[in-house]
Coordinates of C-alpha atoms in Angstrom, one line a residue:
M38 CA 178.6 107.5 90.2
F39 CA 176.5 105.0 91.6
S40 CA 176.2 102.9 88.5
E41 CA 180.3 102.9 88.6
I42 CA 180.5 102.2 92.1
Q43 CA 177.6 99.0 91.4
T44 CA 179.9 97.5 88.5
F45 CA 183.1 97.9 90.6
I46 CA 181.4 95.4 93.0
E47 CA 180.0 93.1 90.9
S48 CA 183.4 93.2 89.1
Q49 CA 185.1 92.3 92.3
L50 CA 182.5 89.8 93.1
S51 CA 182.9 88.0 90.0
S52 CA 186.8 88.5 89.8
G53 CA 189.6 85.9 91.1
N54 CA 191.5 88.6 92.2
F55 CA 191.0 89.8 96.4
S56 CA 192.5 93.0 97.9
F57 CA 192.3 95.0 101.1
S58 CA 190.1 97.5 98.6
T59 CA 188.1 94.5 97.1
A60 CA 187.0 93.5 100.9
L61 CA 186.1 97.4 101.5
F62 CA 184.0 97.6 98.4
L63 CA 182.2 94.5 99.2
A64 CA 181.5 95.5 102.4
L65 CA 180.0 99.0 101.4
G66 CA 178.0 97.3 98.5
G67 CA 176.6 95.2 101.6
L68 CA 175.7 98.5 103.6
F69 CA 174.6 100.7 100.1
A70 CA 172.1 97.3 99.9
G71 CA 171.0 97.6 103.5
L72 CA 169.7 101.2 103.1
L73 CA 166.9 99.9 100.5
P74 CA 163.7 100.6 101.5
C75 CA 162.2 97.0 101.5
V76 CA 165.3 96.1 104.1
Y77 CA 163.3 98.8 106.6
P78 CA 160.7 96.6 108.2
L79 CA 163.2 94.2 109.7
Y80 CA 165.1 97.2 111.4
P81 CA 162.3 97.3 113.8
I82 CA 161.9 93.4 114.3
T83 CA 165.8 93.5 115.0
A84 CA 164.9 96.1 117.6
G85 CA 162.5 93.9 119.3
I86 CA 164.3 90.7 119.1
L87 CA 167.4 92.2 120.9
K88 CA 165.8 95.2 123.3
T89 CA 166.1 92.9 126.4
R90 CA 168.8 90.8 125.5
V91 CA 171.4 93.7 125.6
A92 CA 170.7 94.7 129.1
K93 CA 173.3 92.5 130.5
H94 CA 175.2 91.7 127.2
K95 CA 175.0 94.9 125.5
W96 CA 177.5 93.9 122.3
S97 CA 177.5 89.8 122.4
H98 CA 174.1 89.3 121.2
P99 CA 174.0 91.9 118.8
L100 CA 177.2 90.5 117.5
V101 CA 175.8 87.0 117.4
Y102 CA 172.9 88.1 115.7
Y103 CA 175.1 90.1 113.1
F104 CA 177.3 87.3 112.3
G105 CA 174.7 84.6 111.8
L106 CA 173.3 87.3 109.1
A107 CA 176.4 87.6 107.1
L108 CA 176.8 83.5 107.6
M109 CA 173.3 83.5 105.6
Y110 CA 175.0 85.3 102.3
A111 CA 178.2 83.0 102.5
I112 CA 175.5 80.4 102.5
F113 CA 173.7 81.9 99.6
G114 CA 177.7 81.4 98.0
L115 CA 177.4 77.6 98.7
I116 CA 173.9 77.1 97.5
A117 CA 174.3 79.1 94.3
G118 CA 177.9 76.8 93.5
V119 CA 176.1 73.5 94.0
S120 CA 172.7 74.3 92.6
G121 CA 173.8 76.6 89.6
G122 CA 171.8 79.5 90.4
V123 CA 168.6 77.7 91.1
F124 CA 168.3 79.6 94.5
N125 CA 168.5 82.9 93.3
S126 CA 165.8 82.2 90.3
F127 CA 163.5 80.7 93.3
L128 CA 163.8 84.2 95.3
R129 CA 161.6 85.8 92.7
F130 CA 158.8 83.6 92.6
P131 CA 155.7 84.9 93.3
E132 CA 155.0 82.2 95.2
T133 CA 158.1 83.5 97.0
Q134 CA 157.2 87.0 97.3
L135 CA 153.5 86.0 98.4
V136 CA 155.5 83.5 101.7
L137 CA 157.3 86.8 102.6
A138 CA 154.4 89.2 102.6
I139 CA 152.5 86.3 104.8
L140 CA 155.8 86.5 106.7
L141 CA 155.7 89.8 107.6
F142 CA 152.0 90.6 108.4
V143 CA 152.8 87.7 111.0
L144 CA 155.8 89.8 112.6
G145 CA 153.3 92.9 112.4
L146 CA 151.1 91.3 114.6
S147 CA 153.8 90.3 116.6
V148 CA 155.2 94.0 117.3
A149 CA 151.6 95.4 117.9
E150 CA 151.7 92.6 120.8
F151 CA 148.5 90.8 118.9
L152 CA 150.7 87.8 118.9
Y153 CA 153.3 86.4 121.3
F154 CA 156.7 84.3 119.7
P155 CA 158.7 83.3 122.7
F156 CA 161.8 83.5 120.5
F157 CA 161.4 87.0 119.9
S158 CA 161.1 88.0 123.1
G159 CA 164.5 87.3 125.0
D160 CA 162.9 87.3 128.3
L161 CA 165.9 87.3 130.7
K162 CA 164.0 85.5 132.7
N163 CA 164.3 82.3 130.7
S164 CA 167.2 81.5 129.6
V165 CA 166.3 79.5 127.2
N166 CA 164.7 82.5 124.7
V167 CA 168.3 84.4 125.3
N168 CA 170.8 82.0 124.4
Y169 CA 173.2 82.5 121.8
A170 CA 172.2 79.8 119.4
N171 CA 168.8 81.3 119.5
T172 CA 170.1 84.7 118.6
F173 CA 172.4 83.6 115.8
F174 CA 169.5 81.6 113.8
L175 CA 167.4 84.6 114.2
G176 CA 169.8 86.8 112.6
M177 CA 170.3 84.0 109.6
G178 CA 167.0 84.4 109.6
A179 CA 167.0 88.2 108.5
G180 CA 169.8 87.4 106.5
L181 CA 167.1 85.1 104.3
L182 CA 164.3 87.7 104.7
S183 CA 166.7 90.3 103.3
S184 CA 167.9 88.4 100.5
P185 CA 165.1 89.3 98.1
C186 CA 166.1 93.0 98.4
V187 CA 169.4 92.5 97.6
G188 CA 169.6 89.9 94.5
P189 CA 170.1 91.9 91.7
V190 CA 173.7 93.5 92.8
V191 CA 175.1 89.7 93.3
V192 CA 173.5 88.3 90.2
S193 CA 177.8 88.7 88.7
I194 CA 178.7 86.2 91.5
L195 CA 176.0 83.5 90.4
V196 CA 176.9 83.7 86.8
Q197 CA 181.0 83.3 87.9
L198 CA 180.2 80.3 90.2
I199 CA 178.1 78.6 87.0
N200 CA 180.9 79.1 85.3
Y201 CA 183.1 77.3 87.5
Q202 CA 180.6 74.7 87.5
T203 CA 181.1 74.3 83.1
E204 CA 184.6 73.5 83.8
G205 CA 183.7 71.0 86.4
F206 CA 183.2 71.3 89.8
K207 CA 185.6 73.2 92.0
I208 CA 185.3 73.4 95.7
L209 CA 187.7 76.3 96.4
P210 CA 186.7 79.1 94.0
I211 CA 183.3 78.7 95.5
L212 CA 184.8 78.6 99.2
F213 CA 186.7 81.8 98.1
T214 CA 183.2 83.3 96.3
S215 CA 181.3 82.1 99.4
F216 CA 183.7 84.4 101.6
K217 CA 183.0 87.2 99.1
M218 CA 179.5 87.1 99.9
F219 CA 179.9 86.7 103.5
L220 CA 181.9 90.5 103.5
F221 CA 178.7 91.9 101.4
G222 CA 176.7 90.3 104.2
M223 CA 179.1 91.9 106.9
G224 CA 178.6 95.3 105.0
L225 CA 174.4 94.3 105.1
G226 CA 174.3 93.8 108.7
I227 CA 176.1 96.7 110.0
P228 CA 173.0 99.0 110.5
F229 CA 171.2 95.3 112.4
L230 CA 174.5 95.8 115.0
M231 CA 174.2 99.3 115.2
I232 CA 170.8 99.0 116.2
G233 CA 171.3 95.9 118.6
V234 CA 174.2 98.1 120.4
F235 CA 173.4 101.6 120.2
G236 CA 169.5 101.5 118.9
L237 CA 167.8 100.3 122.0
S238 CA 168.3 103.3 125.1
L239 CA 164.8 104.6 125.0
P240 CA 162.5 104.0 128.5
K241 CA 160.3 101.1 128.4
S242 CA 158.0 102.8 129.9
G243 CA 154.9 105.1 128.8
K244 CA 152.2 105.1 126.9
W245 CA 154.5 107.0 123.8
M246 CA 156.1 103.6 123.7
K247 CA 152.8 102.0 122.2
Y248 CA 152.4 104.6 119.6
I249 CA 155.6 103.5 118.5
Q250 CA 155.0 99.9 118.8
W251 CA 151.7 100.7 116.4
S252 CA 153.6 102.8 114.2
L253 CA 156.7 100.1 113.5
A254 CA 153.6 97.5 113.1
I255 CA 152.0 99.4 110.6
L256 CA 155.5 99.9 108.6
I257 CA 155.5 96.1 108.8
F258 CA 152.3 95.7 107.5
Y259 CA 152.7 98.1 104.6
F260 CA 155.9 96.4 103.1
S261 CA 153.9 92.9 103.6
Y262 CA 151.5 94.5 101.3
T263 CA 154.2 95.4 99.1
Y264 CA 155.4 91.8 98.5
L265 CA 151.8 90.8 98.1
E266 CA 151.7 93.3 95.3
K267 CA 154.7 92.3 93.6
A268 CA 153.6 88.5 94.2
F269 CA 150.1 89.6 92.3
D270 CA 152.1 91.4 89.5
L271 CA 154.3 88.6 88.9
W272 CA 151.4 86.4 88.3
G273 CA 150.1 89.0 85.9
L274 CA 146.9 89.8 87.7
A275 CA 144.6 92.8 87.8
K276 CA 146.4 96.3 89.1
G277 CA 144.5 97.1 92.1
L278 CA 143.6 93.3 93.0
S279 CA 146.6 93.2 95.7
L280 CA 145.1 96.0 97.7
K281 CA 141.8 94.7 97.8
V282 CA 142.8 91.4 98.7
F283 CA 145.2 92.6 101.5
L284 CA 142.4 95.0 102.9
L285 CA 139.3 92.3 102.6
W286 CA 142.4 89.6 104.5
T287 CA 142.7 92.4 107.3
V288 CA 139.4 93.6 107.9
A289 CA 137.9 89.5 107.9
L290 CA 140.9 88.7 110.5
L291 CA 139.7 92.1 112.7
F292 CA 136.4 90.7 112.3
L293 CA 137.1 87.2 113.4
Y294 CA 139.2 89.0 116.1
L295 CA 136.3 90.8 117.7
Q296 CA 134.3 88.2 117.7
K297 CA 136.1 86.8 120.2
K298 CA 134.9 87.2 123.9
E299 CA 137.4 84.4 125.9
G300 CA 141.0 84.0 126.4
T301 CA 143.9 86.0 125.6
T302 CA 144.8 88.7 122.9
T303 CA 147.3 86.1 121.6
E304 CA 145.2 82.8 121.8
K305 CA 141.9 85.1 120.2
M306 CA 144.1 86.0 117.3
K307 CA 145.1 82.4 116.9
Q308 CA 141.6 81.5 116.9
S309 CA 141.2 84.3 114.2
L310 CA 144.4 83.4 112.0
Y311 CA 143.6 79.8 111.9
Q312 CA 139.7 80.8 110.9
I313 CA 140.8 83.3 108.2
V314 CA 143.7 81.0 106.9
S315 CA 141.2 77.4 106.1
I316 CA 138.9 80.5 104.6
T317 CA 141.8 81.5 102.3
A318 CA 142.7 78.0 101.7
L319 CA 139.4 76.9 100.6
L320 CA 138.9 79.9 98.2
I321 CA 141.8 79.6 96.5
L322 CA 141.5 76.2 96.0
F323 CA 137.7 76.9 94.5
L324 CA 139.4 79.6 92.1
F325 CA 141.9 76.6 91.1
L326 CA 139.9 74.4 90.1
N327 CA 138.1 76.7 88.0
L328 CA 141.0 78.5 86.7
S329 CA 142.4 75.2 85.4
L330 CA 139.2 74.4 84.0
W331 CA 139.1 77.8 82.1
K332 CA 142.7 77.3 80.8
Q333 CA 141.5 73.6 79.5
N334 CA 139.3 75.3 77.2
Y335 CA 141.1 78.1 76.5
G336 CA 144.3 76.0 75.4
N337 CA 141.8 74.0 73.0
A338 CA 140.8 77.2 71.5
V339 CA 144.2 78.5 70.6
S340 CA 145.4 75.2 69.4
N341 CA 143.0 74.9 67.4
S342 CA 143.2 78.4 66.1
N343 CA 146.7 78.0 66.1
S344 CA 146.8 75.1 63.6
S345 CA 145.4 77.3 60.9
N346 CA 148.0 79.6 60.8
Q347 CA 151.6 79.0 59.8
E348 CA 152.9 82.0 61.6
I349 CA 152.5 82.5 65.5
K350 CA 153.0 85.8 66.7
E351 CA 152.1 88.6 69.6
E352 CA 151.2 92.1 69.2
H353 CA 152.8 94.1 72.1
G354 CA 151.5 98.1 70.6
N355 CA 153.0 98.6 67.5
L356 CA 155.5 95.8 67.4
V357 CA 155.2 92.2 66.6
W358 CA 157.0 89.3 68.5
Y359 CA 157.1 86.0 66.5
R360 CA 157.0 83.0 68.7
N361 CA 158.3 80.3 66.2
E362 CA 162.2 79.8 65.5
S363 CA 161.6 78.8 61.9
D364 CA 159.8 82.2 61.5
A365 CA 162.3 84.5 62.9
L366 CA 164.9 82.7 61.0
R367 CA 163.2 83.0 57.9
L368 CA 162.2 86.5 58.3
A369 CA 165.8 87.4 59.4
K370 CA 167.4 85.6 56.4
D371 CA 164.7 87.0 53.8
K372 CA 165.6 90.8 55.0
N373 CA 168.8 90.3 56.2
I374 CA 168.5 92.0 59.8
P375 CA 169.3 90.7 63.0
I376 CA 166.9 89.0 65.5
F377 CA 166.5 90.1 68.8
I378 CA 165.5 87.3 71.3
D379 CA 163.4 88.5 74.3
F380 CA 163.7 85.5 77.3
Y381 CA 160.6 86.0 79.2
A382 CA 158.6 84.8 82.0
D383 CA 155.4 86.1 83.8
W384 CA 157.0 85.9 87.3
C385 CA 159.6 88.6 86.3
T386 CA 159.3 91.7 86.9
N387 CA 162.0 93.4 84.8
C388 CA 160.6 91.4 81.9
K389 CA 157.4 93.0 82.0
E390 CA 159.1 96.8 82.9
F391 CA 161.3 95.7 79.4
Q392 CA 158.0 95.2 77.3
K393 CA 156.6 98.7 78.7
L394 CA 159.7 100.2 77.8
T395 CA 159.9 99.0 73.9
L396 CA 156.7 101.0 73.6
T397 CA 157.3 104.0 75.6
N398 CA 161.1 104.9 74.3
K399 CA 161.0 105.9 71.5
E400 CA 164.5 105.5 69.6
W401 CA 163.9 102.0 71.1
N402 CA 160.4 101.7 69.7
E403 CA 161.4 102.5 66.1
T404 CA 164.4 100.4 65.7
F405 CA 163.1 97.6 67.1
R406 CA 160.6 97.8 64.5
R407 CA 162.2 98.6 61.6
D408 CA 165.9 97.1 62.2
V409 CA 165.3 93.6 63.6
I410 CA 162.8 90.2 63.7
L411 CA 161.4 90.2 67.6
W412 CA 161.2 87.0 68.6
K413 CA 159.8 86.0 72.3
V414 CA 160.8 82.8 74.0
Y415 CA 158.8 82.3 77.4
D416 CA 160.4 80.0 80.0
T417 CA 157.8 77.7 79.5
D418 CA 158.9 76.9 75.5
S419 CA 160.7 73.6 74.9
I420 CA 163.9 75.9 73.3
F421 CA 164.1 77.8 76.7
E422 CA 166.1 74.8 77.7
T423 CA 167.7 74.5 74.7
F424 CA 169.1 77.8 75.5
V425 CA 169.7 77.3 79.2
S426 CA 171.7 73.9 78.2
N427 CA 174.5 76.3 76.2
P428 CA 177.3 76.9 78.4
E429 CA 177.4 80.6 76.1
Y430 CA 174.6 81.6 78.2
P431 CA 175.2 80.5 81.9
E432 CA 173.3 83.8 82.5
L433 CA 169.6 82.0 82.0
K434 CA 170.8 79.8 84.8
I435 CA 170.4 82.8 87.5
G436 CA 166.9 83.9 85.9
L437 CA 165.3 86.4 84.2
P438 CA 165.7 88.8 81.9
F439 CA 168.0 87.6 79.5
F440 CA 168.2 89.1 75.7
L441 CA 170.4 87.9 72.9
I442 CA 170.7 89.5 69.2
L443 CA 171.9 86.7 66.7
S444 CA 172.8 87.2 62.9
P445 CA 170.6 86.0 60.5
D446 CA 173.1 83.1 60.2
G447 CA 172.2 82.5 64.0
R448 CA 175.6 84.1 64.7
R449 CA 176.0 85.9 68.5
L450 CA 175.9 89.5 68.0
Y451 CA 174.7 90.7 71.8
K452 CA 173.9 89.2 75.2
S453 CA 172.7 91.0 78.4
N454 CA 170.4 90.5 81.4
D455 CA 170.4 94.5 81.8
Y456 CA 167.1 95.7 80.3
L457 CA 167.9 99.2 80.5
D458 CA 170.9 98.6 78.4
T459 CA 169.4 100.6 75.5
K460 CA 172.6 102.1 74.2
G461 CA 174.4 98.6 73.7
M462 CA 171.5 96.9 72.3
I463 CA 170.7 99.9 69.6
S464 CA 174.4 100.2 68.7
T465 CA 174.7 96.3 68.0
I466 CA 171.8 96.5 65.5
R467 CA 173.1 99.5 63.6
N468 CA 176.5 98.4 63.7
F469 CA 175.4 95.4 61.9
S470 CA 173.0 97.4 59.6
N471 CA 175.9 99.8 58.9
N472 CA 178.6 96.4 58.3
L473 CA 176.2 95.6 55.4
K474 CA 176.3 99.1 53.5

């Protein structure tokens, strides 16, 4: 049921039609996306921003915040149309996840009252901090922070925008789809609006409020860690390393903070943050230099090794993936079986999940082992850009994963960015074999 609803929402996003039902389902799609766990840490942040702003303006500031968030998604549509989906790819980079992890960590310190940001406080005695423009831009910031969570839901709209670009730049279709993204953002922002209007009537005094603040801060710290974990996973680092780094960084920050005897809580925490960031930057620089040297030596060794082998291939479990176009085409013609192309990147989480599934899913594994030639194309390979520039594959301009099945003579049989489409992939391969009989 849910997958059918999602398919309908995506079809409405990418279609050229519009109706009341279209608007309704786009908003519902945004609302469902807003209930994803990775959006949760933004709710206490929203409560902290708006808790005093509604004292005299119960609806106005939450509404301004709400429209700021929705407008951010309209801007995403415009950027995607102009850039060809580059922005969506940017949100998938491990560096982006790292920045989000750091930002959430700092916001967690703010919720726990270790740091003070005037634009979060909303002190009514200072009109500068509670003006509507400030609230509007904070809402846009919430839209930006929530975007990595809901990006997969709106992939089809980005594909549609790129299709418009292949026909030439057309401003009206881009503006129209941007408006659809705005409706999606309005649905996503409904929980934020409700928190701003109805969720802020609790008493402000009492020790129990401190416990609530700390509980919310811990929740934000947890999601900060999840973003860090995703960044480490996209970099291909060892499992568990992200937790060790997060705990070590937190303990070091706490130690530096406790060493400060003078100054306010905020001043001591700022000084501790400056110190820990400086130490971290030096360590990263040291590790980067050593890693660069290792890669250079390793690259030379691999180059020498490859020069003595005509076929370049990788083995993952019992599957062999060829790395050269010539090898894949030659073997496919010799055996008269299709070529399965997996477009892969180290930063792509779903690419890695697909690689695991090819080994754990029995039907997939048997089909890939016997009935196709496997060709893996990395985003760093020169031929990757050749596929990206091909107007038949606009999905590659958005991001990965992406899969192709070609006949031995290079004719396209299948394409998809859905790494879970077991039925589509296997049926395409078997239909080719059946047609030969």
